[in-house]
XYZ file of C-alpha atoms in Angstrom:
189
model
C -45.696 -69.009 51.543
C -43.285 -70.100 54.520
C -39.377 -70.746 54.295
C -37.936 -73.642 56.085
C -34.571 -72.929 57.300
C -31.857 -74.806 58.805
C -30.601 -73.771 62.155
C -27.344 -73.966 63.239
C -26.517 -74.706 67.172
C -22.918 -72.951 67.185
C -20.330 -75.501 67.892
C -18.563 -75.383 71.331
C -15.205 -74.493 70.673
C -14.399 -77.913 73.253
C -14.108 -80.261 70.597
C -14.640 -77.830 67.319
C -11.946 -78.058 64.717
C -9.412 -75.347 65.355
C -6.318 -74.069 63.692
C -5.327 -71.589 66.191
C -1.252 -72.145 65.488
C -2.110 -71.527 61.832
C -3.881 -68.519 62.264
C -1.165 -66.945 64.178
C 1.043 -68.102 61.237
C -0.934 -66.549 58.561
C -1.130 -63.148 60.449
C 2.541 -63.253 61.432
C 3.606 -64.071 57.897
C 1.504 -60.950 56.632
C 2.997 -58.530 59.508
C 6.888 -59.832 58.522
C 6.164 -59.982 54.992
C 3.257 -58.106 53.861
C 3.593 -59.037 50.302
C 2.213 -62.313 51.411
C -1.243 -60.639 52.138
C -2.491 -61.170 48.649
C -1.903 -65.022 48.706
C -3.315 -65.495 52.095
C -6.275 -63.031 51.216
C -7.211 -65.819 48.578
C -8.343 -68.310 51.142
C -9.422 -66.587 54.368
C -12.321 -64.230 55.850
C -12.270 -62.604 59.335
C -15.142 -65.147 60.181
C -12.225 -68.121 59.750
C -10.652 -67.519 63.069
C -11.515 -68.737 66.017
C -9.660 -66.005 68.057
C -11.602 -63.092 68.094
C -8.528 -60.681 68.319
C -7.009 -62.500 65.129
C -10.274 -61.887 63.118
C -9.995 -58.269 64.140
C -6.312 -58.288 63.072
C -7.157 -59.876 59.978
C -9.955 -57.134 59.493
C -7.676 -54.459 60.124
C -5.439 -55.933 57.301
C -8.182 -55.889 55.026
C -9.289 -52.304 55.758
C -5.651 -51.132 55.306
C -5.664 -52.923 52.169
C -8.750 -51.981 50.470
C -8.067 -48.503 51.625
C -4.642 -48.764 49.470
C -2.133 -48.733 51.965
C 0.561 -51.087 53.022
C 0.168 -53.213 55.719
C 3.005 -52.536 58.298
C 3.510 -53.123 61.973
C 3.081 -49.495 62.878
C 0.240 -49.046 60.706
C -1.723 -52.220 61.729
C -1.224 -50.934 65.531
C -2.314 -47.594 64.944
C -5.217 -49.239 63.055
C -5.959 -51.539 65.833
C -5.970 -48.715 68.480
C -8.366 -46.629 66.566
C -10.939 -49.337 66.715
C -10.068 -50.062 70.651
C -11.641 -53.604 71.074
C -8.804 -55.631 71.449
C -8.683 -58.190 74.454
C -4.788 -57.098 74.619
C -2.591 -54.050 73.930
C -2.498 -53.970 69.939
C 1.377 -53.587 70.047
C 1.484 -56.579 72.012
C -0.618 -58.810 69.738
C 1.073 -57.465 66.841
C 4.705 -58.300 67.866
C 3.682 -61.661 69.219
C 2.256 -62.737 65.986
C 5.277 -61.415 64.267
C 7.758 -63.549 66.471
C 5.587 -66.404 65.981
C 6.765 -67.473 62.569
C 10.549 -67.522 61.416
C 9.770 -66.527 57.756
C 6.581 -66.104 55.574
C 7.099 -68.820 53.321
C 4.505 -70.957 54.473
C 1.685 -68.157 54.463
C -0.745 -69.918 52.312
C -0.258 -73.089 53.820
C -1.140 -71.814 57.158
C -4.332 -69.673 55.361
C -5.380 -73.199 54.163
C -5.321 -74.720 57.063
C -7.319 -72.079 58.992
C -9.625 -72.299 56.253
C -9.978 -76.222 56.278
C -10.461 -76.033 60.381
C -13.163 -73.293 59.493
C -15.092 -75.427 56.891
C -14.949 -78.028 59.359
C -16.428 -75.975 62.206
C -19.031 -74.848 59.692
C -20.271 -78.574 58.676
C -20.402 -79.443 62.714
C -22.529 -76.498 63.066
C -24.776 -77.562 60.114
C -25.139 -81.107 61.823
C -25.910 -79.982 64.797
C -28.920 -78.057 63.476
C -29.863 -80.148 61.010
C -29.845 -83.175 63.688
C -32.383 -80.807 65.578
C -34.670 -80.284 62.298
C -34.844 -83.547 61.377
C -36.318 -84.877 64.679
C -39.268 -81.729 64.270
C -41.954 -83.353 62.461
C -43.535 -79.706 61.495
C -40.237 -79.388 59.343
C -40.821 -80.054 55.439
C -38.158 -82.618 54.346
C -38.025 -81.767 50.954
C -37.157 -78.179 52.020
C -34.663 -79.706 54.789
C -32.893 -81.636 52.072
C -33.038 -78.461 49.544
C -31.794 -76.132 52.083
C -29.124 -78.333 53.176
C -27.587 -78.817 49.777
C -27.560 -75.085 49.240
C -25.667 -74.730 52.688
C -23.015 -77.787 51.518
C -22.760 -75.755 48.370
C -21.931 -72.658 50.120
C -19.330 -74.044 52.452
C -17.664 -75.810 49.204
C -17.733 -72.987 46.561
C -16.866 -70.143 48.975
C -14.244 -72.170 51.114
C -15.679 -71.163 54.262
C -19.321 -70.243 53.626
C -18.717 -66.834 54.903
C -22.240 -65.951 54.373
C -23.200 -69.142 56.216
C -25.088 -67.111 59.288
C -27.194 -64.564 58.195
C -28.165 -62.233 61.363
C -31.832 -61.550 61.719
C -33.222 -58.345 63.292
C -36.257 -58.663 65.092
C -37.976 -56.260 62.699
C -37.093 -58.582 59.829
C -38.168 -61.905 61.944
C -41.611 -59.894 62.685
C -41.864 -58.850 58.754
C -40.955 -62.090 57.309
C -42.733 -65.642 58.009
C -40.368 -68.529 58.774
C -41.124 -72.112 59.465
C -38.310 -72.391 61.998
C -37.932 -74.233 65.089
C -34.508 -73.388 65.743
C -33.365 -69.690 66.353
C -30.555 -69.735 68.415
C -28.989 -66.141 69.490
C -30.694 -64.723 67.043
C -29.064 -66.457 64.311
C -31.098 -67.918 61.252
C -28.905 -70.175 59.014
């Protein structure tokens, strides 16, 4: 039995919905008031960020909290330095995020704006993949409709559709039968 998967062609950042200032605002709010982490974490996932360094900062914050630690600038910088995969020095990045916001009162609002832009990007990516799949006469329309509904439900129910992308290894591809015409950069949607 073959499975028809709706493929996504990632939206380019040119014209794709972004909320960079809100990304900085959400992270800066947590840095200056770590108690805001929980209200932000209700909304966000690392995949919601368009700036890779910001995603890494948020992932580090989550990691610190999951281990029961308190988020403060020094701990965060140490955690980021231990990963060594930032484009900017960790101390500069954390400092600039903290300086970006005058207070942390709008942390949840910033987070919701980031999620909104992320959801719009996911919908745009779905649109691009759907448009390509619709044009392919070999794609089963009923399965395409069913898969599209499932993906829309994911975006709606999870806020960001964080599991929207499923990275597929070549071994998995070789062992599974997919009726797929749209595989982009090893990502099946």
